[in-house]
Short mmCIF file of C-alpha atoms and ligand atoms in Angstrom, two decimals:
data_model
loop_
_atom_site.label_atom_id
_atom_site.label_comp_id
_atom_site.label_asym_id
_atom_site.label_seq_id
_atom_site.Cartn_x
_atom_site.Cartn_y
_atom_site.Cartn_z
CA UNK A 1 28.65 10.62 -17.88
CA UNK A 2 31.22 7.97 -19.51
CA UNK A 3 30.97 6.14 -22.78
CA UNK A 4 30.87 2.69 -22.39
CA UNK A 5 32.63 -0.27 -24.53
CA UNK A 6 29.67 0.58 -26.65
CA UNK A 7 29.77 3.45 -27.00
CA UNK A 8 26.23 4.38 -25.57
CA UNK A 9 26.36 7.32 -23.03
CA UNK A 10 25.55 5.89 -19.78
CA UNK A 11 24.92 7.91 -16.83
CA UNK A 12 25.50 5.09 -13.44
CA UNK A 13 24.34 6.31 -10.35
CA UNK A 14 25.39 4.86 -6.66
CA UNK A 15 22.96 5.14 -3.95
CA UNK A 16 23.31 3.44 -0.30
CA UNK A 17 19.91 1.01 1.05
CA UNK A 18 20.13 -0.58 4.24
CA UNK A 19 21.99 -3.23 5.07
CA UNK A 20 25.37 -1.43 3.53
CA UNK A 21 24.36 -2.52 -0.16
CA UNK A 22 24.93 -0.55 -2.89
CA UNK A 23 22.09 -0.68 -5.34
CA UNK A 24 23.13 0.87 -8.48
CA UNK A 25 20.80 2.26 -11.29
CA UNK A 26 21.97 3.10 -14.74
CA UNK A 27 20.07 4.81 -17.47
CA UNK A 28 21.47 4.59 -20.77
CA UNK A 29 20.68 7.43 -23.76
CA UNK A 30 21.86 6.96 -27.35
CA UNK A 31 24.33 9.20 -28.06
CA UNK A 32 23.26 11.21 -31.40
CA UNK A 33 26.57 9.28 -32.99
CA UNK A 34 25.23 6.09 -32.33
CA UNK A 35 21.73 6.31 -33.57
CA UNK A 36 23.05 5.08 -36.98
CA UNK A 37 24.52 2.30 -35.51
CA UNK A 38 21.43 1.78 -32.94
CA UNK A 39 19.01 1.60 -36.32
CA UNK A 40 21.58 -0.65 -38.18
CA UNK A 41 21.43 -3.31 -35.26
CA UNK A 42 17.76 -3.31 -35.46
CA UNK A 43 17.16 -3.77 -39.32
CA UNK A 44 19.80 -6.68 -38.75
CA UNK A 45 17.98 -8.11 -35.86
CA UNK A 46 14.64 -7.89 -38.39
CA UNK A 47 16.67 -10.16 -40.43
CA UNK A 48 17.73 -12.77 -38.11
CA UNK A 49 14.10 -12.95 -37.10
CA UNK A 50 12.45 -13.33 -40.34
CA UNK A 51 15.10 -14.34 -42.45
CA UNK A 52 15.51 -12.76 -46.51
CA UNK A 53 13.43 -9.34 -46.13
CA UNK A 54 12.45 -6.70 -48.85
CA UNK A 55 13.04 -3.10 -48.37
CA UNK A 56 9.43 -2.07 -47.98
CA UNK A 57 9.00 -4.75 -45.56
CA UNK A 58 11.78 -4.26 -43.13
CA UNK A 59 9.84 -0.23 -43.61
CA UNK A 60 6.65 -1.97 -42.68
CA UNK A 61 7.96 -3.79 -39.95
CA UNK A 62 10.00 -0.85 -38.54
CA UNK A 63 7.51 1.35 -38.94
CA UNK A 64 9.26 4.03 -41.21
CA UNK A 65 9.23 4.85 -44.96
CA UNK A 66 11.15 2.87 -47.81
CA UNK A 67 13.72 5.90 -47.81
CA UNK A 68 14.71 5.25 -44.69
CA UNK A 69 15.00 1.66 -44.62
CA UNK A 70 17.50 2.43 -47.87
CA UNK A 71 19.24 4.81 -46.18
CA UNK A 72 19.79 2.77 -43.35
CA UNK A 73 20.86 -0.78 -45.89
CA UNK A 74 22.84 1.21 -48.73
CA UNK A 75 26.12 1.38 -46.52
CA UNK A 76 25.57 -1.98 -45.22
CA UNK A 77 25.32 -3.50 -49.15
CA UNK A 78 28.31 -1.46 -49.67
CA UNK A 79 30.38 -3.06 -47.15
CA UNK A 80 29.63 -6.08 -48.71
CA UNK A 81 27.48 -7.15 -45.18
CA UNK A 82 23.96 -7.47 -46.99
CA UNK A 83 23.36 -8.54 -50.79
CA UNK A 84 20.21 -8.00 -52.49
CA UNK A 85 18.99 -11.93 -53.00
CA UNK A 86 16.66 -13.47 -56.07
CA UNK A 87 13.94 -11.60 -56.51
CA UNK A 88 10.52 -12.98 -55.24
CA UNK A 89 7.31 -12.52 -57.61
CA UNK A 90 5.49 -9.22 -56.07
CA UNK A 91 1.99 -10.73 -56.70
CA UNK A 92 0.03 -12.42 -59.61
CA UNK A 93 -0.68 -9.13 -60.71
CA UNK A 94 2.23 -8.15 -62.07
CA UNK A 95 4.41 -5.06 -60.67
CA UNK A 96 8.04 -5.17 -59.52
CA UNK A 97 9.25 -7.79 -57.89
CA UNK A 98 10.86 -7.66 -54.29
CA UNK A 99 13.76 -8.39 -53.89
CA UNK A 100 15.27 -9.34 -50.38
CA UNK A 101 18.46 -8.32 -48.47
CA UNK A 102 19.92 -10.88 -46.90
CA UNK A 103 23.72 -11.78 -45.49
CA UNK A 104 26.02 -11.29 -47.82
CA UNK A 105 28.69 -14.51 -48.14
CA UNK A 106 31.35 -11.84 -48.70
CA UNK A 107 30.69 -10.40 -44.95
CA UNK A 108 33.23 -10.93 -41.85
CA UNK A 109 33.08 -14.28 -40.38
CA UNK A 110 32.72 -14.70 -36.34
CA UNK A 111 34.89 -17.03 -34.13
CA UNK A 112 32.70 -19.32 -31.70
CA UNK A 113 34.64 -21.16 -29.65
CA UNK A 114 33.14 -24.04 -26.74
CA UNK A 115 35.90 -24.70 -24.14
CA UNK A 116 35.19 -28.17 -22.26
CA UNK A 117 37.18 -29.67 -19.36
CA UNK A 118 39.22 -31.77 -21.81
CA UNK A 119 38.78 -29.75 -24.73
CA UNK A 120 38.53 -26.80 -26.99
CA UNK A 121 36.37 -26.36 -30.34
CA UNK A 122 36.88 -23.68 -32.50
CA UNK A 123 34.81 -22.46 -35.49
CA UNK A 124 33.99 -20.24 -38.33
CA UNK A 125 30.93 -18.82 -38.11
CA UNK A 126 29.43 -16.82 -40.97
CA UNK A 127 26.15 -14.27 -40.47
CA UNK A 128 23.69 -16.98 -42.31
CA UNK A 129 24.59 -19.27 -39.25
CA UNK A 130 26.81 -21.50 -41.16
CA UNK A 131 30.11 -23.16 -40.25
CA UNK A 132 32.76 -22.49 -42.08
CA UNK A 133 35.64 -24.25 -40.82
CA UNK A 134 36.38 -26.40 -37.34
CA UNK A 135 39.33 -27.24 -35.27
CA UNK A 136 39.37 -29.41 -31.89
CA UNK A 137 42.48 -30.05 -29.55
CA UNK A 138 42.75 -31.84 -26.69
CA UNK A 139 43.50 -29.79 -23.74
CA UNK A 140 46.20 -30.92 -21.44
CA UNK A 141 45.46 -32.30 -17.69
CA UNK A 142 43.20 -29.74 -15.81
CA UNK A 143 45.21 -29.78 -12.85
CA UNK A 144 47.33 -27.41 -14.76
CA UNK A 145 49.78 -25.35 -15.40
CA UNK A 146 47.29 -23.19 -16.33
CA UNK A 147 49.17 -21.67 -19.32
CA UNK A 148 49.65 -25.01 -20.89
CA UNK A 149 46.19 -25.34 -21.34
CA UNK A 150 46.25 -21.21 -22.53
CA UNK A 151 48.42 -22.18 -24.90
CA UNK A 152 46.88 -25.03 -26.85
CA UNK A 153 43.31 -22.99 -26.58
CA UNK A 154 45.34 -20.30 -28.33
CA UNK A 155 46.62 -22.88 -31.05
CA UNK A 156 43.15 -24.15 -31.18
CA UNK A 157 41.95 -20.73 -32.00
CA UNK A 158 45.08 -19.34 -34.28
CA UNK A 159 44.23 -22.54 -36.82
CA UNK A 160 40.87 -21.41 -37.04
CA UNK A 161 41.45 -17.70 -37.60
CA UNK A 162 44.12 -19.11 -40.41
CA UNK A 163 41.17 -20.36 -42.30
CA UNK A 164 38.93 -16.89 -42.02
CA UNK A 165 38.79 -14.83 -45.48
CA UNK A 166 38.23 -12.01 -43.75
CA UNK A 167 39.09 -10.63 -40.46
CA UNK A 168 36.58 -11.79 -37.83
CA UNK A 169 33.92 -9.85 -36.47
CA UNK A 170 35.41 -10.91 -32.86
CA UNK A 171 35.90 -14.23 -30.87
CA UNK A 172 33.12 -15.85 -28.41
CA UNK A 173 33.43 -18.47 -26.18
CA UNK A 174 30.91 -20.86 -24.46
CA UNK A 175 32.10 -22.51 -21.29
CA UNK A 176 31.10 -25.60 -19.92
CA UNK A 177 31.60 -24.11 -16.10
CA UNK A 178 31.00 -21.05 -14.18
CA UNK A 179 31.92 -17.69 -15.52
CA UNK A 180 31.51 -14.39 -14.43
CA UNK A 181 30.30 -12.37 -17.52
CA UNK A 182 31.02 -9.18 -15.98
CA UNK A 183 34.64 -9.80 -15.76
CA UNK A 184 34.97 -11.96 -18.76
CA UNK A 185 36.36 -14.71 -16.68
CA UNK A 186 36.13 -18.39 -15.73
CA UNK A 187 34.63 -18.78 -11.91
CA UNK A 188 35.47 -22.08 -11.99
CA UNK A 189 35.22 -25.76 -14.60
CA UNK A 190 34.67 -28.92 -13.03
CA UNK A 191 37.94 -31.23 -13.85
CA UNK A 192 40.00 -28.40 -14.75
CA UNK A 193 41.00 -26.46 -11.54
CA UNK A 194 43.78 -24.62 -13.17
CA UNK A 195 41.17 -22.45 -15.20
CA UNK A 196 39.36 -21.06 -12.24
CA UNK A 197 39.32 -17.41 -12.17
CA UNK A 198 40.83 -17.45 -15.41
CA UNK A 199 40.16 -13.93 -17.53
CA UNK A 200 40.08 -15.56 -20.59
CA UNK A 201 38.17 -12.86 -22.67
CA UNK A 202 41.45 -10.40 -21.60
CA UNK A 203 43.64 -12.79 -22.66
CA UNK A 204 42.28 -13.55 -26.34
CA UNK A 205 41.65 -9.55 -26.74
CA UNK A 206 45.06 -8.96 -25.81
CA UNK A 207 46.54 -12.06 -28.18
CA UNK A 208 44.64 -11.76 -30.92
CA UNK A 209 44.00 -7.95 -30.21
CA UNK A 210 40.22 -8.70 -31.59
CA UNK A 211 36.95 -8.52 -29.69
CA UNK A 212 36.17 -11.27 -27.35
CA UNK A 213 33.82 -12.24 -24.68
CA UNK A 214 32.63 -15.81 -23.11
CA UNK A 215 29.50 -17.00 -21.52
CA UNK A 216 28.21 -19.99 -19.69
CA UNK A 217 27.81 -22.77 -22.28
CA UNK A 218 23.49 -23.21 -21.84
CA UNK A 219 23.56 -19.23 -22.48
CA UNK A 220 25.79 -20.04 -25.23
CA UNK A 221 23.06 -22.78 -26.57
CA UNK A 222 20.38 -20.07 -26.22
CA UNK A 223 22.06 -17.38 -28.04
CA UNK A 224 22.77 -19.47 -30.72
CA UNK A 225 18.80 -20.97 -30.66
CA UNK A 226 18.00 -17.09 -30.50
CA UNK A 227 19.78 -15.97 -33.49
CA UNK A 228 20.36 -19.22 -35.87
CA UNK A 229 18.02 -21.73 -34.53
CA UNK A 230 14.98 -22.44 -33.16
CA UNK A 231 14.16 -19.51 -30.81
CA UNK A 232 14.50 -17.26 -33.92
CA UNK A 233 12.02 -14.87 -33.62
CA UNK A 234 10.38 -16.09 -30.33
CA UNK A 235 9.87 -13.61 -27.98
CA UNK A 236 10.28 -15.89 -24.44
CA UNK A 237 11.62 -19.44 -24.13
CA UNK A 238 14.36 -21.49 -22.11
CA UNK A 239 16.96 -23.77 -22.72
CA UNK A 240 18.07 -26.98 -21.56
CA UNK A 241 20.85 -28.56 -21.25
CA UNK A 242 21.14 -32.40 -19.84
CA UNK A 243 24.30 -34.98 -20.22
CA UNK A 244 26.81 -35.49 -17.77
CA UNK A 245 25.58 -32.27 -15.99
CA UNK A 246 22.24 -29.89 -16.51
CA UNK A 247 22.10 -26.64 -16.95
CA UNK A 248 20.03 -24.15 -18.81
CA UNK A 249 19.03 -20.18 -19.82
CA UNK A 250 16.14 -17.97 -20.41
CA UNK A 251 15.20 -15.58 -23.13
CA UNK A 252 12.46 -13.27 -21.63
CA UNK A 253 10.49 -10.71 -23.43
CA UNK A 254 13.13 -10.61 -26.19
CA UNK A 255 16.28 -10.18 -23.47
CA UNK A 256 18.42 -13.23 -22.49
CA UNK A 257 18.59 -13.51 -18.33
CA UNK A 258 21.80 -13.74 -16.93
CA UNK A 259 21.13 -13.30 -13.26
CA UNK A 260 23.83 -11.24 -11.45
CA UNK A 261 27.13 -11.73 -12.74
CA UNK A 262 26.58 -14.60 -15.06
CA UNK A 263 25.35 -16.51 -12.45
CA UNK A 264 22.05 -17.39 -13.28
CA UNK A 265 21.57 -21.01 -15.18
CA UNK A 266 22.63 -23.32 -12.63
CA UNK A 267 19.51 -25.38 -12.73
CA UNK A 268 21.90 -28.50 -12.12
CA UNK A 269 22.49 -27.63 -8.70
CA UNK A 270 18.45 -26.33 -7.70
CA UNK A 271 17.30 -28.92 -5.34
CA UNK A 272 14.14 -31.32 -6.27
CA UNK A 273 14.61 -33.99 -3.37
CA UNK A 274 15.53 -32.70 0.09
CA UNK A 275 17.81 -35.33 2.07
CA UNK A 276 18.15 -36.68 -1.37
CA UNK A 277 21.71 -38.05 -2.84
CA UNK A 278 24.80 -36.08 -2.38
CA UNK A 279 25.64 -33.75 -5.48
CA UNK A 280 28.97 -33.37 -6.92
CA UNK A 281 28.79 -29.91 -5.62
CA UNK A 282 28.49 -31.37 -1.82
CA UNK A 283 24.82 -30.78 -1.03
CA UNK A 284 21.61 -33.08 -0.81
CA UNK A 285 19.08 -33.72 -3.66
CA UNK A 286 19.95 -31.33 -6.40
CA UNK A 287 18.73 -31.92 -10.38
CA UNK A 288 22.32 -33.37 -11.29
CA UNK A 289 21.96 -36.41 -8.48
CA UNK A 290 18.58 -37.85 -10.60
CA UNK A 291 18.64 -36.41 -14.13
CA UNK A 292 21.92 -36.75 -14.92
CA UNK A 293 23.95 -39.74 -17.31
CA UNK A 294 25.64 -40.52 -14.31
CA UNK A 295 22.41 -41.52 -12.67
CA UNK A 296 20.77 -43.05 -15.58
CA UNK A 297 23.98 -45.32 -15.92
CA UNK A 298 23.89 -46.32 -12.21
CA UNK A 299 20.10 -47.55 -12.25
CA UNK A 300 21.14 -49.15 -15.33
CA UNK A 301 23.72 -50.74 -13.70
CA UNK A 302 21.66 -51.80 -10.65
CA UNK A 303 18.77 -53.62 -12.72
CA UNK A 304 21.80 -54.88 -15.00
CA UNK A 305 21.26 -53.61 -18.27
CA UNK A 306 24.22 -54.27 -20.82
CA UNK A 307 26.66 -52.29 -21.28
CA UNK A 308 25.33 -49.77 -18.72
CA UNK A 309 28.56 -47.79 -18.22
CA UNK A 310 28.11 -46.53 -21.99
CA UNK A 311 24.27 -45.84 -21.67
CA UNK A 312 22.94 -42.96 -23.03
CA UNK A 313 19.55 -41.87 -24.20
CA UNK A 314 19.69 -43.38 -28.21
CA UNK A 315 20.37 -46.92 -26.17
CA UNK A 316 18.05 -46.75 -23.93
CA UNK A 317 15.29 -46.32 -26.32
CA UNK A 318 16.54 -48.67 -28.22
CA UNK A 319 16.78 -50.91 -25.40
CA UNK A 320 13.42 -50.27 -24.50
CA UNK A 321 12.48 -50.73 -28.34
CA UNK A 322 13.53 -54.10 -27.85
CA UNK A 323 11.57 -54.85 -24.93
CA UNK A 324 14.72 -56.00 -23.10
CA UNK A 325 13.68 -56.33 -19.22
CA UNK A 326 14.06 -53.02 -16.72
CA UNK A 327 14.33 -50.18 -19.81
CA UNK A 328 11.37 -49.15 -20.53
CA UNK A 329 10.46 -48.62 -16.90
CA UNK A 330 14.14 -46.71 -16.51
CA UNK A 331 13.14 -44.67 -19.45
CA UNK A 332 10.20 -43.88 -18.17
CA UNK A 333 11.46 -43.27 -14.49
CA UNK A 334 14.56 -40.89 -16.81
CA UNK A 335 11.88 -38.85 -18.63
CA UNK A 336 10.26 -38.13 -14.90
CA UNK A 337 13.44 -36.90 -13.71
CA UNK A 338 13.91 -34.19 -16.59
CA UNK A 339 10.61 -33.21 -16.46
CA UNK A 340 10.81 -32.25 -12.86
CA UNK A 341 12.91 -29.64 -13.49
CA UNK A 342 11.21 -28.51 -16.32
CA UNK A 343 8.20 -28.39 -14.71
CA UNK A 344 9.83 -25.97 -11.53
CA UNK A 345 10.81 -23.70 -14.22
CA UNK A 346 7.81 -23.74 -15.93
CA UNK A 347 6.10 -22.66 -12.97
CA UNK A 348 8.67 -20.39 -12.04
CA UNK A 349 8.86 -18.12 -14.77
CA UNK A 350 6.75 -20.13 -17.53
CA UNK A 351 8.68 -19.38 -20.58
CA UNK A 352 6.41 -22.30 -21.96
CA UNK A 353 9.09 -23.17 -24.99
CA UNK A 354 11.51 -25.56 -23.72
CA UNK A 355 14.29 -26.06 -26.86
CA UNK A 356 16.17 -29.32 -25.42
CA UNK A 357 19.63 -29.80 -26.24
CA UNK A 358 22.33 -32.51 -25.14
CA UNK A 359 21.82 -35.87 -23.92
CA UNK A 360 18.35 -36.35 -24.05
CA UNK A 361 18.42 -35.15 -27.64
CA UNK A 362 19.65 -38.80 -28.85
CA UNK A 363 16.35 -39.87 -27.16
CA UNK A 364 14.82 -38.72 -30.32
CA UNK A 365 10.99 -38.00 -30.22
CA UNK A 366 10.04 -40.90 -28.39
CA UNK A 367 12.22 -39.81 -24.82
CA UNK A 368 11.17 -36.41 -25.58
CA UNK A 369 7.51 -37.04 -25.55
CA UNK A 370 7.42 -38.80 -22.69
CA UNK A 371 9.26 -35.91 -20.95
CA UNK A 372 7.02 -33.53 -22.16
CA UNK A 373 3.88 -35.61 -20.93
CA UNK A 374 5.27 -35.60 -17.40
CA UNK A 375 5.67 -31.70 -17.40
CA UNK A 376 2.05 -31.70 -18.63
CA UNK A 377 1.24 -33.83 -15.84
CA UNK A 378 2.83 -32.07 -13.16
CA UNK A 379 1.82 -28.28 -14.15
CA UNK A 380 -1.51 -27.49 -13.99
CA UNK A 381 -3.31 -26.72 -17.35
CA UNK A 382 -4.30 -22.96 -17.79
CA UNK A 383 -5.10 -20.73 -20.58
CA UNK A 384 -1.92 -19.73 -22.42
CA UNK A 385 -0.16 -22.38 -20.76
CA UNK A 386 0.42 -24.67 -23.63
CA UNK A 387 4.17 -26.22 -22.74
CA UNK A 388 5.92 -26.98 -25.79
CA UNK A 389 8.92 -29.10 -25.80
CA UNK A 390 11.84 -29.17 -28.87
CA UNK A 391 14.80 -31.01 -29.75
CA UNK A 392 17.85 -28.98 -30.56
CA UNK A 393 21.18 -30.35 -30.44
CA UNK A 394 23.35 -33.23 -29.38
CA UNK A 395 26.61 -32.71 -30.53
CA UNK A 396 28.96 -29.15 -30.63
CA UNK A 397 27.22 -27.74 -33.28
CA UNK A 398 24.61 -25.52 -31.38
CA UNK A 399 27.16 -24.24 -28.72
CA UNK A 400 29.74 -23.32 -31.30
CA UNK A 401 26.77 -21.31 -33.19
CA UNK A 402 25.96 -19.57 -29.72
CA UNK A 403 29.49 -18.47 -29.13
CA UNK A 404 29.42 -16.88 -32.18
CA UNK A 405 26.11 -15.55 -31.44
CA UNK A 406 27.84 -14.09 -28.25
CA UNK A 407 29.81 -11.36 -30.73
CA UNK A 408 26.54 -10.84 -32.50
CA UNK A 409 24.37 -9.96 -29.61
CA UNK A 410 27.12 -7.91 -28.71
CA UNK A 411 28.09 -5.77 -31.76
CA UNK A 412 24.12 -5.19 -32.62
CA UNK A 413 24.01 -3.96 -28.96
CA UNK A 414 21.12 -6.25 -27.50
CA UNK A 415 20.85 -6.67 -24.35
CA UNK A 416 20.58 -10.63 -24.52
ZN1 LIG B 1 24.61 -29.86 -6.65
#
């Protein structure tokens, strides 16, 4: 038996199956130490799901008596985590009002970071889900040195934690590449070379000797959906990501799904036309090659819509808004592409909430729509099968929330 990073006693056992693999199963028990913490991670979670809660309901909804619950919330109001919030009227006949616990604005702060090809983003994140403070550098040529690019990351991040009250709960990044979540390291970042195998997660605990982990930037989106946003509370639904690449995450029965290693996601590169274009990546017909902006501005250019090297979703509807020749029938044919996807996911693993974030975003409701009545059309109806699309986000703001959520998943010991 070891203690892990949690602390959870974890006993990992090693057994040979054919083939030489190595199948490994691991069954974790709380240690009696950690039961406090186990308990405090789940009246928080109650929290993020439901938002401002009374004592006697987080009891109700845990299942335990009002002692308990206080027990369990006194220590957290005394470390200035939770407040006690306006009372709400008990009921219209009288008795003693409620009054709910939520985040206090005096609690520790988390660090999101989203590291792009060309960029770094660095935030202030505080427990309600609001930014705090934001700093953005431009990163230097991603053919490297690697440290050079290190280095202004770090300078990104140092200006940020200047800004922090408090000391920071930890640091989480979102990456706009592979990573390999097991080893807290870049795999690799298309346009910046130098970064591949990177361990950046070592690097920032060791600098700024403060927890910190990094994810793939859809996981990233999810998390911060899961916790802050729209997939609050929601037991199953994916992400997805679209722009100048696709990619995307799932959130199943309460657990985010990160495939072996991190390397789950890359719905960019699953195939929906064989013998179709060549990807980026080097092989035939994936997602990227038709639902990507590189493809949208290449039709574009084709059928010679203006300004087509610039096009993006908000122009394109408005394009087609103004009945100017080709764009409503390339908005239509762009909506078809998405939804593919969507749809082989849906009938994959039919998380039936889709939360949209990205490009297609600036397409407002009217792109949206139309990609949702494609998925419709290509899944078959069934009971329970209503397929519900969302917008989330276009800009940073969503990715920066979900590398903070990163630390929080992590600290309340969920397994997402
Ligand atoms: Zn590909």
């Amino acid at each position: 038996m070891k203690s892990d990073s949690r602390g959870m006693l974890s006993g990992a056992q090693e057994a040979s199956i054919p083939g030489g693999r190595v199948a490994k199963t691991r069954q974790s028990l709380i240690s009696s130490s950690m039961v406090g913490s186990t308990n405090r991670g789940r009246v928080l979670q109650s929290l993020f799901d439901f938002g401002p809660t009374s004592r006697a309901e987080l009891a109700r909804l845990a299942g335990v008596n009002r002692a308990t619950i206080s027990g369990i919330v006194q220590p957290m109001i005394d470390d200035a985590l939770l407040v006690e919030i306006d009372a709400i009227p008990a009921n219209s006949g009288g008795g003693k009002p409620a009054k709910p616990l939520w985040f206090s604005p005096e609690a520790k702060p988390i660090c999101g970071v989203l590291l792009m090809p060309n960029a770094v983003h660095s935030c202030l994140v505080s427990l309600e889900g609001i930014i705090l403070a934001e700093d953005r550098m431009v990163l230097p040529s991603g053919a490297g040195p690697v440290d050079k690019i290190v280095d202004v990351i770090i300078e990104c991040v140092t200006r940020t934690l200047a800004k922090a009250e408090r000391p920071p709960l930890g640091i989480g990044v979102a990456v706009g590449g592979m990573v390999d979540t097991d080893r807290g390291s870049i795999v690799a970042v298309n346009l910046a070379p130098a970064l591949d195998g990177y361990p950046l997660a070592e690097k920032l605990r060791q600098h700024f000797t403060m927890h910190a982990l990094l994810d793939h930037h859809p996981r990233a989106l999810l998390v911060g959906d899961r916790w802050f946003g729209k997939g609050r509370g929601v037991r199953q639904f994916a992400v997805v990501y679209t722009g100048e690449v696709l990619g995307g995450a799932f959130y199943f029965d309460g657990h985010l799904y990160r495939g072996a290693a991190g390397a789950g996601g890359e719905l960019g590169h699953t195939f929906v036309q064989l013998d179709g274009e060549v990807c980026l990546c080097g092989r035939r017909g994936c997602w990227d090659t038709i639902a990507t902006l590189g493809w949208l501005r290449r039709q574009a250019s084709k059928i010679g819509l203006p300004d087509a090297a610039m096009l993006d979703s908000a122009k394109l509807v408005d394009l087609a808004a103004r009945d100017v020749d080709g764009a409503e029938r390339l908005l239509d044919l762009y909506a078809r592409n998405v939804a593919v996807g969507i749809a082989n996911l849906q009938q994959t693993v039919a998380p039936n909430l889709f939360v949209l974030h990205g490009d297609v975003v600036r397409g407002g409701d009217r792109l949206i729509e139309a990609i949702g009545d494609h998925v419709r059309r290509m899944v078959p109806s069934r009971p329970g099968g209503e397929i519900e699309l969302i917008a989330g986000d276009s800009g940073d703001q969503a990715a920066l929330l979900g590398a903070a959520g990163l630390v929080l998943s992590d600290l309340l010991q969920f397994a997402v």
